[in-house]
Amino acid sequence: MKKRILIVDDEPDICDILKLNFEMEGYVVQTSEAPIELGDNLPDIILLDVMMSPKSGFEWAKELKASPRTAQIPIIFCTAKSMEDDILQGFALGSDDYVCKPFRIKEVKARVKAVISRSEREINSEKIIKHKGLVLNLESKECWVDGNLVPFTKIEFEMLALLMANPGQVFSREKILQTIWPNYYVTDRTVDVNIARIRKKICSYSECLQSKFGYGYIFRG
Amino acid sequence: MKKRILIVDDEPDICDILKLNFEMEGYVVQTSEAPIELGDNLPDIILLDVMMSPKSGFEWAKELKASPRTAQIPIIFCTAKSMEDDILQGFALGSDDYVCKPFRIKEVKARVKAVISRSEREINSEKIIKHKGLVLNLESKECWVDGNLVPFTKIEFEMLALLMANPGQVFSREKILQTIWPNYYVTDRTVDVNIARIRKKICSYSECLQSKFGYGYIFRG
DNA sequence: GCTGATTGTTACAAAAATGTAACAAAAGAG
DNA sequence: CTCTTTTGTTACATTTTTGTAACAATCAGC
């Protein structure tokens, strides 16, 4: 399967060179000269220039990491040699990496390849969320309750996945709204209704889906 | 069938730890502190330390790849973080992989498992995708349904092949579009229509080609 | 207990996704 | 070129999902 790479750099020349090179390697490449809104089809990796105005690459990266929807997208930062320390200190570099400008194309390619394959392994081993007999398969978008396949709608599935992926953490309605409905606005009561719908479907596990009075909802494993 | 794994590392402690772990996973484990002559009973996979004297892991791997008898044995290299680039640039990493020291046992296990299943699949699926009486021959681009050759058009064939190659995984329309029509744009309703055309042709297997409301399509084996 | 805020439930209308037929455009074969 | 096949698009009926209002139940603090 072709990998999607998003290249963000305010110098069009650099975008073009990288685009050319990665297309030759079989990637689907999207370039942009500034941070953009990510659509439904998220890239597999982002190659991000740090020095940009008005919004620095760092700031945008922080935003991406803040949203569960985009948090897992690996980012490779492009930075001047003099900024190297900042990167190393400022970022955990969890699934991320960086290259210093001016970079060798070969190095960039190698790092992209390495980061993608690394994150792929991590994703593969996390394609299933499970608590006792309650199993979510994120690939097939199916939910099994004690061995029975239970039909879930999209919204229901995404909400349960969000909560189960972070057990023991309270999610405010607002947080849930922003994650599941990133684009348009819906009432926060909508969350309640969908929680109720999920509870009905997960039967005995409905006790795990608790409301925290005044705070929001939480999945207790 | 138990898988045979050969672990080569000049540190006996590491050998022992890995041996213990993989035996618990049900592997037949052989360890060695240096490259050895492979007997009649070839391992299914080799876990190979790169930094060894007198013969580096790389050199030995090259020898193995040079002999038809051992060429197809997948190898996972263990290397220091600083050597990562060398691996990526020097090796195609075709069916191979690598881990950086110090490694997490969990990661090593996952990679071994992934590499083995990958190589297994490559051997098994000689360009044929098959589910019961539904057989796609990727070389001749022919589709057989319960023994009958059914004429498929190009688009239909590619779409079915994509879905059948990844059974149990949901593909969004967008994903399908980008795979089948990587260059120019077509409506996502086009996907629906072609799915319908495929369903008609695969008769009883049409139930396997399911739509996931809000997500896309999935082939259920 | 009482009170106001929060949460649960239900019903229903609105919106969105999907399947299908019909047609138009494009590509190939002869 | 003409005929045929393939492919994309549109339109519309059908199905499924989803948001919201209204009301009931519950909770926290007094």
Tab-separated table of C-alpha atoms in Angstrom, chain A residues 127 136-144 157, chain B residues 168-170 212 215 218 220:
chain	number	residue	atom	x	y	z
A	127	LYS	CA	-4.986	-2.489	16.136
A	136	LEU	CA	-12.625	-3.512	19.417
A	137	ASN	CA	-10.966	-4.278	16.118
A	138	LEU	CA	-9.841	-0.963	14.725
A	139	GLU	CA	-9.122	-2.416	11.304
A	140	SER	CA	-12.477	-3.959	10.649
A	141	LYS	CA	-14.262	-1.472	12.883
A	142	GLU	CA	-16.000	-4.318	14.606
A	143	CYS	CA	-16.918	-4.746	18.216
A	144	TRP	CA	-17.184	-8.106	19.913
A	157	PHE	CA	-17.496	2.904	17.536
B	168	GLY	CA	-11.060	-7.962	7.504
B	169	GLN	CA	-9.822	-4.472	6.906
B	170	VAL	CA	-12.067	-1.569	6.108
B	212	LYS	CA	-19.390	-0.594	6.541
B	215	TYR	CA	-16.483	3.761	6.799
B	218	ILE	CA	-14.518	-4.578	3.624
B	220	ARG	CA	-14.782	-10.650	5.057
